[in-house]
Coordinates of C-alpha atoms in Angstrom, one line a residue:
Chain A
X5 CA 55.4 44.5 -5.4
X6 CA 53.3 41.4 -5.1
X7 CA 52.1 38.7 -7.4
X8 CA 49.9 37.2 -4.8
X9 CA 46.8 38.1 -2.7
X10 CA 45.9 35.4 -0.3
X11 CA 46.2 32.1 -2.2
X12 CA 45.5 33.9 -5.6
X13 CA 48.3 34.6 -8.0
X14 CA 48.4 37.3 -10.7
X15 CA 50.6 36.5 -13.7
X16 CA 51.5 39.0 -16.4
X17 CA 53.7 38.5 -19.4
X18 CA 54.4 40.8 -22.4
X19 CA 55.7 39.3 -25.6
X20 CA 56.5 41.1 -28.9
X21 CA 54.5 40.0 -31.9
X22 CA 56.1 39.0 -35.2
X23 CA 55.6 41.7 -37.7
X24 CA 52.7 40.8 -40.0
X25 CA 51.1 38.4 -37.5
X26 CA 49.1 41.0 -35.6
X27 CA 45.8 40.7 -37.4
X28 CA 45.9 36.9 -37.4
X29 CA 46.6 36.9 -33.7
X30 CA 43.9 39.4 -33.0
X31 CA 41.3 37.3 -34.9
X32 CA 42.4 34.1 -33.3
X33 CA 42.1 35.4 -29.7
X34 CA 38.8 37.0 -30.4
X35 CA 37.6 33.5 -31.2
X36 CA 38.2 32.5 -27.6
X37 CA 34.9 34.1 -26.7
X38 CA 33.3 31.1 -28.5
X39 CA 35.9 28.3 -27.9
X40 CA 36.5 29.2 -24.2
X41 CA 39.8 27.4 -23.8
X42 CA 40.4 28.7 -20.3
X43 CA 37.6 26.5 -19.1
X44 CA 40.2 23.7 -19.3
X45 CA 42.1 25.5 -16.6
X46 CA 39.5 25.4 -13.7
X47 CA 41.8 27.3 -11.3
X48 CA 41.4 30.4 -13.5
X49 CA 39.5 33.3 -11.9
X50 CA 40.2 35.7 -14.7
X51 CA 42.3 35.8 -17.9
X52 CA 43.0 38.5 -20.4
X53 CA 44.8 38.7 -23.7
X54 CA 45.5 42.2 -25.0
X55 CA 47.3 43.4 -28.1
X56 CA 49.2 46.6 -27.4
X57 CA 49.6 48.3 -30.8
X58 CA 51.6 51.3 -29.8
X59 CA 52.1 53.8 -27.1
X60 CA 49.5 56.6 -26.8
X61 CA 51.4 59.8 -27.5
X62 CA 50.3 63.0 -25.8
X63 CA 50.3 66.1 -28.1
X64 CA 52.3 68.0 -25.5
X65 CA 55.3 65.6 -25.5
X66 CA 58.4 67.0 -27.3
X67 CA 58.9 63.9 -29.4
X68 CA 56.6 61.0 -30.3
X69 CA 57.5 57.6 -28.8
X70 CA 56.6 54.4 -30.6
X71 CA 57.0 50.7 -30.0
X72 CA 59.2 48.8 -32.4
X73 CA 56.7 46.0 -32.6
X74 CA 53.2 45.4 -31.3
X75 CA 53.0 43.4 -28.0
X76 CA 50.8 40.7 -26.6
X77 CA 49.9 41.2 -22.9
X78 CA 48.8 38.0 -21.2
X79 CA 47.3 38.4 -17.7
X80 CA 45.7 35.8 -15.6
X81 CA 44.6 35.4 -12.0
X82 CA 44.3 31.9 -10.6
X83 CA 44.4 29.7 -7.5
X84 CA 47.6 28.3 -6.1
X85 CA 51.2 28.4 -7.3
X86 CA 52.4 29.7 -10.6
X87 CA 54.6 26.7 -11.5
X88 CA 51.9 24.1 -11.8
X89 CA 49.5 26.6 -13.4
X90 CA 51.9 27.2 -16.2
X91 CA 52.4 23.5 -16.6
X92 CA 48.6 23.1 -17.0
X93 CA 48.4 26.0 -19.4
X94 CA 51.2 24.6 -21.6
X95 CA 49.7 21.1 -21.6
X96 CA 45.9 21.5 -21.6
X97 CA 45.9 24.5 -24.0
X98 CA 48.8 23.3 -26.2
X99 CA 47.0 23.9 -29.5
X100 CA 46.0 27.4 -28.5
X101 CA 49.4 28.2 -27.1
X102 CA 50.9 27.3 -30.4
X103 CA 48.6 29.7 -32.3
X104 CA 49.1 32.5 -29.8
X105 CA 52.8 32.5 -28.8
X106 CA 53.9 30.9 -32.0
X107 CA 53.3 34.3 -33.5
X108 CA 55.5 36.0 -31.0
X109 CA 59.2 37.0 -31.3
X110 CA 61.6 34.7 -29.5
X111 CA 59.1 32.0 -28.8
X112 CA 60.6 28.4 -28.7
X113 CA 60.1 26.4 -31.9
X114 CA 58.2 23.9 -29.8
X115 CA 55.4 26.1 -28.3
X116 CA 54.3 23.7 -25.5
X117 CA 55.6 22.1 -22.4
X118 CA 58.7 23.3 -20.6
X119 CA 60.1 25.5 -23.4
X120 CA 57.0 27.6 -23.6
X121 CA 56.8 27.7 -19.8
X122 CA 60.3 29.1 -19.6
X123 CA 59.5 31.6 -22.4
X124 CA 56.6 32.9 -20.5
X125 CA 58.6 33.1 -17.2
X126 CA 61.4 34.9 -19.0
X127 CA 58.8 37.6 -20.2
X128 CA 57.0 37.8 -16.9
X129 CA 56.5 41.3 -15.4
X130 CA 56.0 41.4 -11.7
X131 CA 52.8 43.0 -10.4
X132 CA 53.1 46.3 -8.5
X133 CA 49.7 46.0 -6.8
X134 CA 47.2 43.1 -6.9
X135 CA 43.8 43.0 -5.3
X136 CA 41.7 39.9 -5.6
X137 CA 37.9 39.8 -5.1
X138 CA 38.3 36.4 -3.4
X139 CA 41.9 36.2 -2.1
X140 CA 41.1 33.2 0.1
X141 CA 38.5 31.4 -1.9
X142 CA 39.3 29.2 -4.8
X143 CA 37.2 29.1 -8.0
X144 CA 36.0 25.7 -6.8
X145 CA 35.0 27.0 -3.4
X146 CA 33.2 30.0 -5.0
X147 CA 31.2 27.7 -7.3
X148 CA 30.3 25.3 -4.4
X149 CA 29.1 28.2 -2.3
X150 CA 27.0 29.6 -5.1
X151 CA 25.5 26.2 -5.6
X152 CA 24.7 26.0 -1.8
X153 CA 23.2 29.4 -1.9
X154 CA 20.9 28.4 -4.7
X155 CA 20.0 25.2 -2.8
X156 CA 19.1 27.3 0.3
X157 CA 17.1 29.8 -1.8
X158 CA 15.1 27.0 -3.5
X159 CA 14.5 25.4 -0.1
X160 CA 13.3 28.6 1.4
X161 CA 10.8 29.2 -1.4
X162 CA 9.7 25.6 -1.4
X163 CA 9.1 25.3 2.3
X164 CA 7.6 28.7 3.2
X165 CA 4.4 28.3 5.2
X166 CA 5.4 25.0 6.8
X167 CA 4.9 24.8 10.5
X168 CA 8.1 24.6 12.6
X169 CA 8.2 20.9 13.0
X170 CA 7.7 20.3 9.3
X171 CA 10.3 22.9 8.5
X172 CA 12.8 21.2 10.8
X173 CA 12.2 17.9 9.2
X174 CA 12.5 19.2 5.7
X175 CA 15.7 21.1 6.6
X176 CA 17.3 18.0 8.0
X177 CA 16.3 16.0 4.9
X178 CA 17.7 18.7 2.6
X179 CA 20.9 19.5 4.4
Chain B
X6 CA 29.0 73.4 -6.2
X7 CA 27.3 75.8 -8.7
X8 CA 23.7 76.3 -7.8
X9 CA 22.6 77.6 -11.2
X10 CA 23.5 76.6 -14.7
X11 CA 25.5 79.1 -16.7
X12 CA 23.5 78.6 -19.9
X13 CA 19.8 79.0 -20.4
X14 CA 18.2 76.0 -22.1
X15 CA 17.4 76.8 -25.7
X16 CA 13.9 75.3 -25.9
X17 CA 13.5 76.2 -29.5
X18 CA 16.5 74.1 -30.4
X19 CA 15.5 71.0 -28.4
X20 CA 13.0 68.5 -29.7
X21 CA 9.7 68.2 -27.9
X22 CA 8.5 65.5 -25.5
X23 CA 12.0 65.2 -24.0
X24 CA 12.2 67.7 -21.2
X25 CA 8.4 68.3 -21.2
X26 CA 6.0 65.5 -21.9
X27 CA 3.3 66.3 -24.4
X28 CA 0.8 64.9 -22.0
X29 CA -2.2 62.8 -22.1
X30 CA -4.1 65.0 -24.5
X31 CA -2.3 62.9 -27.0
X32 CA -4.0 59.5 -26.7
X33 CA -2.3 57.7 -29.5
X34 CA 1.2 57.4 -30.9
X35 CA 2.8 55.7 -33.9
X36 CA 6.5 54.8 -33.9
X37 CA 7.6 54.4 -37.5
X38 CA 11.1 53.2 -38.4
X39 CA 12.3 53.8 -41.9
X40 CA 15.3 52.8 -44.1
X41 CA 16.8 55.4 -46.3
X42 CA 19.3 53.2 -48.2
X43 CA 19.3 53.9 -51.9
X44 CA 16.8 56.8 -51.4
X45 CA 17.3 60.5 -51.4
X46 CA 17.2 60.5 -47.6
X47 CA 18.3 64.1 -47.2
X48 CA 15.5 65.4 -49.4
X49 CA 13.0 63.2 -47.5
X50 CA 14.3 64.6 -44.3
X51 CA 14.4 68.2 -45.5
X52 CA 10.7 68.1 -46.2
X53 CA 10.0 66.9 -42.6
X54 CA 12.3 69.2 -40.6
X55 CA 10.0 72.2 -40.5
X56 CA 7.2 69.9 -39.1
X57 CA 9.2 68.6 -36.2
X58 CA 7.9 69.7 -32.9
X59 CA 10.3 71.5 -30.6
X60 CA 10.3 72.1 -26.8
X61 CA 9.3 75.7 -27.3
X62 CA 6.3 76.4 -25.0
X63 CA 2.8 75.9 -26.6
X64 CA 1.0 79.2 -27.4
X65 CA -2.0 80.2 -25.3
X66 CA -5.4 81.5 -26.3
X67 CA -6.8 84.8 -25.0
X68 CA -8.1 83.0 -21.9
X69 CA -4.7 81.6 -21.1
X70 CA -5.4 78.0 -22.2
X71 CA -2.7 76.1 -23.9
X72 CA -3.1 75.5 -27.6
X73 CA -1.6 72.2 -28.5
X74 CA -1.2 71.0 -32.1
X75 CA -3.4 68.2 -33.2
X76 CA -0.4 66.1 -34.0
X77 CA 3.3 66.2 -33.2
X78 CA 6.3 64.8 -35.1
X79 CA 9.7 63.9 -33.7
X80 CA 12.7 62.3 -35.4
X81 CA 15.6 60.2 -34.1
X82 CA 18.4 58.4 -35.9
X83 CA 20.3 55.1 -35.4
X84 CA 24.0 55.0 -36.1
X85 CA 23.3 53.0 -39.3
X86 CA 20.8 55.8 -40.2
X87 CA 23.4 58.6 -39.8
X88 CA 25.9 56.6 -41.9
X89 CA 23.2 56.0 -44.6
X90 CA 22.5 59.7 -44.7
X91 CA 26.1 60.3 -45.5
X92 CA 27.4 61.6 -42.1
X93 CA 31.2 61.4 -42.4
X94 CA 32.9 58.5 -40.5
X95 CA 35.1 60.9 -38.5
X96 CA 32.0 62.8 -37.3
X97 CA 30.2 59.5 -36.6
X98 CA 33.1 58.4 -34.5
X99 CA 32.4 61.2 -32.0
X100 CA 29.2 59.4 -30.9
X101 CA 29.3 57.1 -27.9
X102 CA 30.5 53.5 -28.5
X103 CA 27.3 51.9 -27.2
X104 CA 25.2 54.0 -29.6
X105 CA 27.5 53.1 -32.5
X106 CA 27.3 49.4 -31.7
X107 CA 23.5 49.4 -31.3
X108 CA 21.1 47.8 -28.8
X109 CA 21.1 44.4 -30.4
X110 CA 24.9 44.1 -29.9
X111 CA 24.4 44.9 -26.2
X112 CA 21.9 42.1 -25.7
X113 CA 24.1 40.2 -23.2
X114 CA 24.6 43.3 -21.0
X115 CA 20.9 44.2 -21.2
X116 CA 19.6 40.8 -20.3
X117 CA 18.0 40.4 -23.8
X118 CA 18.6 36.7 -23.9
X119 CA 16.4 33.6 -24.5
X120 CA 12.9 34.7 -25.7
X121 CA 14.1 38.3 -25.5
X122 CA 17.2 37.7 -27.8
X123 CA 17.5 39.9 -30.9
X124 CA 17.0 36.9 -33.1
X125 CA 13.4 36.8 -31.8
X126 CA 12.7 40.5 -32.3
X127 CA 10.1 42.0 -34.6
X128 CA 11.2 42.5 -38.2
X129 CA 13.2 45.6 -38.9
X130 CA 14.6 46.0 -35.4
X131 CA 18.1 45.2 -34.3
X132 CA 19.2 44.3 -37.8
X133 CA 20.7 47.6 -39.0
X134 CA 17.7 48.2 -41.3
X135 CA 16.1 50.8 -39.0
X136 CA 17.6 54.2 -39.9
X137 CA 15.2 56.9 -38.6
X138 CA 12.4 56.7 -36.1
X139 CA 9.5 59.0 -36.6
X140 CA 7.3 59.4 -33.5
X141 CA 3.9 60.8 -34.3
X142 CA 1.5 61.7 -31.5
X143 CA -2.1 62.6 -32.1
X144 CA -5.1 63.8 -30.1
X145 CA -7.4 61.4 -31.9
X146 CA -6.9 58.2 -33.9
X147 CA -8.4 59.8 -37.1
X148 CA -5.8 62.6 -36.8
X149 CA -3.1 60.0 -36.4
X150 CA -4.2 58.1 -39.4
X151 CA -4.2 61.3 -41.5
X152 CA -0.6 62.0 -40.5
X153 CA 0.5 58.5 -41.1
X154 CA -1.0 58.5 -44.6
X155 CA 0.8 61.7 -45.5
X156 CA 4.0 60.3 -43.9
X157 CA 3.8 57.1 -45.9
X158 CA 3.1 58.9 -49.2
X159 CA 6.0 61.2 -48.7
X160 CA 8.3 58.2 -47.9
X161 CA 7.2 56.4 -51.0
X162 CA 7.8 59.4 -53.2
X163 CA 11.4 59.6 -51.9
X164 CA 12.1 55.9 -52.1
X165 CA 12.3 55.6 -48.3
X166 CA 10.9 52.3 -47.0
X167 CA 9.1 51.6 -43.7
X168 CA 10.7 48.7 -41.9
X169 CA 8.7 48.7 -38.7
X170 CA 5.6 50.4 -37.5
X171 CA 4.2 50.2 -34.0
X172 CA 1.0 51.7 -32.9
X173 CA 0.3 52.6 -29.2
X174 CA -2.4 54.2 -27.3
X175 CA -3.4 55.2 -23.8
X176 CA -5.4 52.6 -21.8
X177 CA -8.4 53.5 -19.7
X178 CA -7.4 55.2 -16.4
X179 CA -4.0 55.9 -17.9
X180 CA -2.7 52.6 -16.6
X181 CA -0.2 50.2 -18.2
X182 CA -1.3 46.6 -18.9
X183 CA -0.5 45.2 -15.4
X184 CA -2.9 47.8 -14.1
X185 CA -0.6 50.4 -12.6
X186 CA -0.5 54.2 -13.1
X187 CA 2.8 54.9 -14.8
X188 CA 5.2 57.6 -15.9
X189 CA 5.0 60.3 -13.2
X190 CA 8.2 59.4 -11.3
X191 CA 10.4 61.6 -13.5
X192 CA 13.6 63.4 -12.6
X193 CA 13.4 67.0 -11.6
X194 CA 15.6 69.1 -13.8
X195 CA 17.1 72.6 -13.2
X196 CA 15.4 75.2 -15.4
X197 CA 12.7 72.7 -16.4
X198 CA 10.9 71.1 -13.5
X199 CA 12.5 72.5 -10.3
X200 CA 9.1 72.6 -8.6
X201 CA 9.2 68.8 -8.6
X202 CA 12.6 68.6 -6.9
X203 CA 11.1 67.2 -3.7
X204 CA 10.9 63.5 -4.5
X205 CA 12.0 63.9 -8.1
X206 CA 15.4 65.5 -7.7
X207 CA 18.6 64.5 -5.8
X208 CA 18.1 63.7 -2.1
X209 CA 20.7 65.4 0.0
X210 CA 21.9 64.2 3.5
X211 CA 20.5 67.3 5.2
X212 CA 17.0 66.3 4.1
X213 CA 16.7 68.8 1.2
X214 CA 16.3 67.9 -2.4
X215 CA 17.9 69.6 -5.4
X216 CA 17.1 69.4 -9.2
X217 CA 19.5 67.6 -11.5
X218 CA 21.7 69.5 -14.0
X219 CA 20.1 69.6 -17.5
X220 CA 23.2 68.2 -19.1
X221 CA 22.3 64.8 -17.6
X222 CA 19.6 64.7 -20.3
X223 CA 20.4 67.3 -23.0
X224 CA 23.9 67.5 -24.5
X225 CA 25.7 70.8 -24.7
X226 CA 24.8 71.9 -21.2
X227 CA 26.4 71.4 -17.8
X228 CA 25.8 68.0 -16.2
X229 CA 26.5 66.9 -12.6
X230 CA 30.2 66.4 -13.5
X231 CA 30.5 69.9 -14.8
X232 CA 29.2 71.2 -11.5
X233 CA 32.2 69.8 -9.6
X234 CA 34.7 70.3 -12.3
X235 CA 36.9 73.4 -11.8
X236 CA 36.9 74.0 -15.5
X237 CA 33.1 73.3 -15.7
X238 CA 33.7 71.1 -18.8
X239 CA 30.6 69.9 -20.6
X240 CA 29.9 66.2 -21.0
X241 CA 31.1 64.3 -24.0
X242 CA 28.9 64.8 -27.0
X243 CA 28.9 64.3 -30.7
X244 CA 30.9 66.9 -32.6
X245 CA 29.3 70.2 -33.8
X246 CA 26.8 70.7 -35.2
X247 CA 25.1 67.4 -34.2
X248 CA 25.7 67.3 -30.5
X249 CA 24.3 70.5 -29.0
X250 CA 20.6 70.2 -27.8
X251 CA 20.5 66.5 -28.8
X252 CA 20.2 63.5 -26.6
X253 CA 20.4 59.7 -26.8
X254 CA 17.1 57.9 -27.0
X255 CA 16.2 54.3 -26.1
X256 CA 13.4 52.5 -27.8
X257 CA 12.2 49.1 -26.5
X258 CA 9.1 47.2 -27.3
X259 CA 8.3 45.2 -24.2
X260 CA 5.7 42.5 -24.5
X261 CA 3.7 42.0 -21.2
X262 CA 2.3 38.6 -20.4
X263 CA -0.7 39.8 -18.4
X264 CA -2.3 36.4 -18.0
X265 CA 0.9 35.0 -16.4
X266 CA 1.2 38.1 -14.2
X267 CA -2.3 37.7 -12.9
X268 CA -2.0 33.9 -12.5
X269 CA 1.3 34.2 -10.7
X270 CA -0.2 36.8 -8.3
X271 CA -3.4 34.7 -7.7
X272 CA -1.4 31.5 -7.0
X273 CA 1.2 33.2 -4.8
X274 CA -1.4 35.2 -2.8
X275 CA -2.8 32.0 -1.4
X276 CA 0.2 32.0 1.0
X277 CA 0.5 35.7 1.5
X278 CA -1.6 37.2 4.2
X279 CA -1.7 40.7 2.6
X280 CA -3.6 39.3 -0.4
X281 CA -3.2 39.6 -4.2
X282 CA -3.5 43.4 -4.4
X283 CA -0.9 44.1 -1.8
X284 CA 1.4 41.5 -3.2
X285 CA 1.3 43.2 -6.6
X286 CA 2.0 46.5 -4.8
X287 CA 5.0 45.0 -3.0
X288 CA 6.5 43.8 -6.4
X289 CA 6.1 47.3 -7.9
X290 CA 6.6 49.5 -4.8
X291 CA 3.5 51.5 -5.5
X292 CA -0.3 50.8 -5.3
X293 CA -2.1 50.6 -8.7
X294 CA -3.0 54.3 -8.5
X295 CA 0.6 55.2 -7.9
X296 CA 0.6 55.8 -4.2
X297 CA 4.1 54.8 -2.9
X298 CA 4.3 52.0 -0.3
X299 CA 6.7 54.0 1.8
X300 CA 4.0 56.6 2.5
X301 CA 1.0 54.3 2.2
X302 CA 2.3 51.0 3.5
X303 CA -1.0 49.2 4.4
X304 CA -3.5 50.2 1.8
X305 CA -3.9 52.4 -1.3
X306 CA -4.5 56.0 -0.5
X307 CA -7.6 56.8 -2.6
X308 CA -6.8 60.5 -2.5
X309 CA -3.3 60.1 -4.0
X310 CA -2.7 62.6 -6.7
X311 CA 0.6 62.3 -8.6
X312 CA 0.3 65.8 -9.9
X313 CA 0.6 67.3 -6.4
X314 CA 4.0 68.8 -5.6
X315 CA 4.8 66.4 -2.7
X316 CA 3.2 63.2 -3.9
X317 CA 6.6 61.6 -4.4
X318 CA 8.2 63.0 -1.2
X319 CA 9.7 60.0 0.4
X320 CA 13.1 58.5 1.1
X321 CA 14.2 55.0 2.0
X322 CA 17.1 55.4 4.4
X323 CA 15.1 57.1 7.2
X324 CA 11.6 55.9 6.4
X325 CA 12.1 52.3 5.4
X326 CA 15.7 51.1 5.6
X327 CA 15.0 47.4 5.8
X328 CA 12.2 47.2 3.2
X329 CA 9.3 46.5 5.6
X330 CA 7.1 48.9 3.6
X331 CA 8.7 48.9 0.1
X332 CA 10.7 45.7 -0.4
X333 CA 14.4 46.1 -1.0
X334 CA 13.9 44.5 -4.4
X335 CA 10.7 46.3 -5.4
X336 CA 10.7 47.7 -9.0
X337 CA 10.7 51.4 -8.1
X338 CA 13.3 51.0 -5.4
X339 CA 15.6 49.3 -7.9
X340 CA 15.0 51.7 -10.8
X341 CA 15.5 54.8 -8.6
X342 CA 17.0 54.0 -5.2
X343 CA 17.0 57.6 -4.1
X344 CA 19.0 57.5 -0.9
X345 CA 18.8 53.8 -0.3
X346 CA 22.4 53.1 -1.2
X347 CA 23.6 55.3 1.6
X348 CA 25.7 58.4 1.8
X349 CA 29.2 57.0 1.9
X350 CA 31.0 58.0 -1.2
X351 CA 32.5 60.9 -3.2
X352 CA 31.8 64.3 -1.6
X353 CA 29.1 62.8 0.5
X354 CA 27.1 62.3 -2.7
X355 CA 26.1 58.8 -1.8
X356 CA 26.9 56.1 -4.2
X357 CA 26.1 58.5 -7.1
X358 CA 22.6 57.1 -7.6
X359 CA 21.6 60.4 -9.1
X360 CA 24.0 59.9 -12.0
X361 CA 21.7 57.1 -13.3
X362 CA 18.4 58.9 -13.8
X363 CA 16.5 58.7 -17.1
X364 CA 13.5 60.6 -18.6
X365 CA 10.9 58.0 -19.4
X366 CA 8.3 58.4 -22.1
X367 CA 6.3 55.7 -23.7
X368 CA 2.9 54.3 -24.3
X369 CA 1.1 51.0 -23.9
X370 CA 0.3 49.0 -27.1
X371 CA -2.2 46.3 -27.8
X372 CA -5.7 45.7 -26.5
X373 CA -6.2 45.2 -22.7
X374 CA -6.8 41.7 -21.5
X375 CA -10.3 41.4 -20.2
X376 CA -10.6 41.8 -16.4
X377 CA -9.9 38.8 -14.3
X378 CA -8.9 36.6 -17.2
X379 CA -5.9 34.4 -16.5
X380 CA -5.6 32.6 -19.8
X381 CA -3.6 34.2 -22.6
X382 CA -5.7 35.3 -25.5
X383 CA -2.8 35.4 -27.9
X384 CA -2.9 39.2 -28.5
X385 CA 0.3 41.1 -28.5
X386 CA 0.2 43.8 -25.8
X387 CA 2.8 45.6 -23.7
X388 CA 4.7 48.8 -23.4
X389 CA 6.7 50.9 -25.9
X390 CA 9.4 52.0 -23.5
X391 CA 11.2 55.2 -24.5
X392 CA 13.7 57.0 -22.5
X393 CA 16.2 59.9 -22.9
X394 CA 19.6 60.3 -21.4
X395 CA 23.0 62.0 -22.1
X396 CA 24.8 58.7 -21.7
X397 CA 23.4 55.3 -22.7
X398 CA 26.0 53.4 -20.7
X399 CA 26.0 55.5 -17.5
X400 CA 22.2 56.0 -17.3
X401 CA 19.9 53.5 -19.1
X402 CA 22.3 50.6 -19.3
X403 CA 23.4 51.0 -15.7
X404 CA 19.8 50.9 -14.5
X405 CA 19.1 47.9 -16.6
X406 CA 22.2 46.0 -15.9
X407 CA 23.2 46.9 -12.4
X408 CA 19.9 47.7 -10.7
X409 CA 17.2 45.7 -12.5
X410 CA 19.2 42.6 -13.6
X411 CA 21.4 42.1 -10.5
X412 CA 20.9 41.9 -6.8
X413 CA 24.4 42.9 -5.6
X414 CA 24.0 46.7 -5.4
X415 CA 21.1 46.1 -2.9
X416 CA 22.7 43.1 -1.1
X417 CA 20.1 40.8 -2.7
X418 CA 22.4 38.1 -4.0
X419 CA 21.2 36.8 -7.4
X420 CA 17.7 38.2 -7.2
X421 CA 16.6 40.4 -10.1
X422 CA 13.7 42.7 -10.6
X423 CA 10.7 40.4 -10.4
X424 CA 8.6 42.6 -12.6
X425 CA 11.1 43.3 -15.5
X426 CA 14.3 41.5 -14.9
X427 CA 15.4 38.6 -16.9
X428 CA 14.8 35.2 -15.4
X429 CA 18.3 33.9 -15.5
X430 CA 19.1 34.8 -11.9
X431 CA 17.5 33.2 -8.8
X432 CA 14.1 34.2 -10.2
X433 CA 12.8 34.7 -6.7
X434 CA 11.9 37.9 -4.8
X435 CA 11.9 38.5 -1.1
X436 CA 9.1 40.5 0.5
X437 CA 10.7 41.6 3.8
X438 CA 8.6 40.9 6.9
X439 CA 8.2 38.5 9.9
X440 CA 8.5 36.0 8.4
X441 CA 9.6 37.2 5.0
X442 CA 7.6 36.0 2.0
X443 CA 9.3 34.5 -1.0
X444 CA 7.9 34.8 -4.5
X445 CA 8.9 31.7 -6.3
X446 CA 10.8 31.7 -9.6
X447 CA 8.6 31.9 -12.7
X448 CA 8.9 32.7 -16.4
X449 CA 9.5 36.4 -17.3
X450 CA 6.3 38.5 -17.4
X451 CA 8.1 40.9 -19.8
X452 CA 9.8 40.0 -23.1
X453 CA 11.8 42.3 -25.3
X454 CA 10.3 42.3 -28.8
X455 CA 12.7 44.8 -30.3
X456 CA 14.7 47.9 -29.7
X457 CA 17.1 50.4 -31.0
X458 CA 19.5 53.0 -29.6
X459 CA 18.9 56.4 -31.3
X460 CA 20.1 59.9 -31.3
X461 CA 17.5 62.7 -31.1
X462 CA 19.3 65.8 -32.5
X463 CA 18.4 69.4 -31.8
X464 CA 16.5 71.4 -34.3
X465 CA 19.6 73.1 -35.7
X466 CA 21.3 69.7 -36.1
X467 CA 18.3 68.3 -37.9
X468 CA 18.4 71.1 -40.4
X469 CA 22.1 70.5 -40.9
X470 CA 21.5 66.8 -41.5
X471 CA 18.9 67.6 -44.1
X472 CA 21.1 70.2 -45.9
X473 CA 24.5 68.8 -46.5
X474 CA 25.5 71.5 -48.9
X475 CA 24.9 74.2 -46.3
X476 CA 26.3 72.3 -43.2
X477 CA 29.1 70.4 -44.8
X478 CA 28.1 67.2 -43.0

């Protein structure tokens, strides 16, 4: 069991949805594709919100098994420790948190700050196996490396054909 | 692994021009999209079904020469079209999700952004208005016009409206607008084109080649998965009676900016010692007459004949692993990497490159740009790209998304296909050499002007679609 890979942390929480709120919640989180609230959490590599409507029943099982309510699964992979990440989530995404977990059973009346953080921690499920594409590189580091690669690519294209001394000079100027 | 398929292909039940190309006897084609909303679509369809051309072999005259019809007709349906014809939702739900959602909704995945975005497409495409595509091929333009007139009159009588019509015809020398011979790098299929396995089939580690399973292209038959499945299950297909002998079809109208292509080559060739012609060949991976760079690295082989059995007999791993002949990012190396991705993988099958093959059909449209002109004359010209595959996501979309619009599978970073790929990546291309040569970023040469995902049913399924009373559809 490991919630971490290198410096990356994987958090997962499952919270039951208040009956009747499922469609509204689904519509609200689908809007995140446009509003992109997780951009306010620059440590985020990856985040996912899934509504689990019910168990999938196999025709061969003797008795069908159903959930008593639909569940919201929140999964996120980010840089650094969980504690400060949840602080940032509950603060910088406070309006969205209210809309999302305010529709879940057992959520605190005040769906922001420490009460919401404690609610999410209470519903956290530890990860059995976690692999990260960049376990030792933060989002910031990945973005800076991509920018450097683009700079190097542009430089190579711009300076091809220069003689060695001109190339050396241009390289020193650029980098 | 089974060496033969258990079921003989039912050519009489498969539409024509899928497994076997009609060939260059047909010099012109019209692609006509119609909308059947509010019309008696089934009656309209019923009157056409008997005229649809199947894959049954052409008859021969007493001298053994093939007798081809003057014109051919083939039909394919969008998801909106099947719904408009009254196909039940539960049956429609058995089609693949990418087909049901349509090409326009997959624009992000396909790189159809910016000027290629669906909002800029030709009228009638990507909007849900296109229901049925009729593809009419003809040996002469007057024959085509005769068929089109009859088609239009029949549509009008039935209240069916034409929402998009695209005319296309062969260019001189059977080239596409950038000047390259096109269309002969097709997959070799068991029971269809096994004689083209060398270079067209699946390369195996021991140096041999084998044909692909027909279910990669025609539903209702074993595919490559079936061959390694203990139960030999068939690939996922729409429910009976629609699935068997049908296939998914991709239609894309691709505008080609020939003036920009020529100007880019001319400008870039100033710094490239191989010159303009060789630079163009490096981008494509073949010389203009189709000769592959792997086998003709220095100059075009004037004797190259794509119809010869071994004309496509080359590999990358042994002959050109580092792209000194055919660059790692060349168009043909991206669109069909053969063995270039290596052998490590499931059952020594490499990285399953052979699971992403497509049958390409298509035709240039628009007048050619006069030779040597590097200023745009404003005419619309390009390629009507058509392909067939059993899975849109695994085959066409994977090629487009993973191989053409990305560099990662080939360790090329953010580079994309310089010829076709969208320009939102690095925009550059590397020609391997000492020193390497970089083609600088530029605007796209190719812009998507429209497209649809379609389903080309078998002949039995077509008849069932036309006759709801009989089929219960």
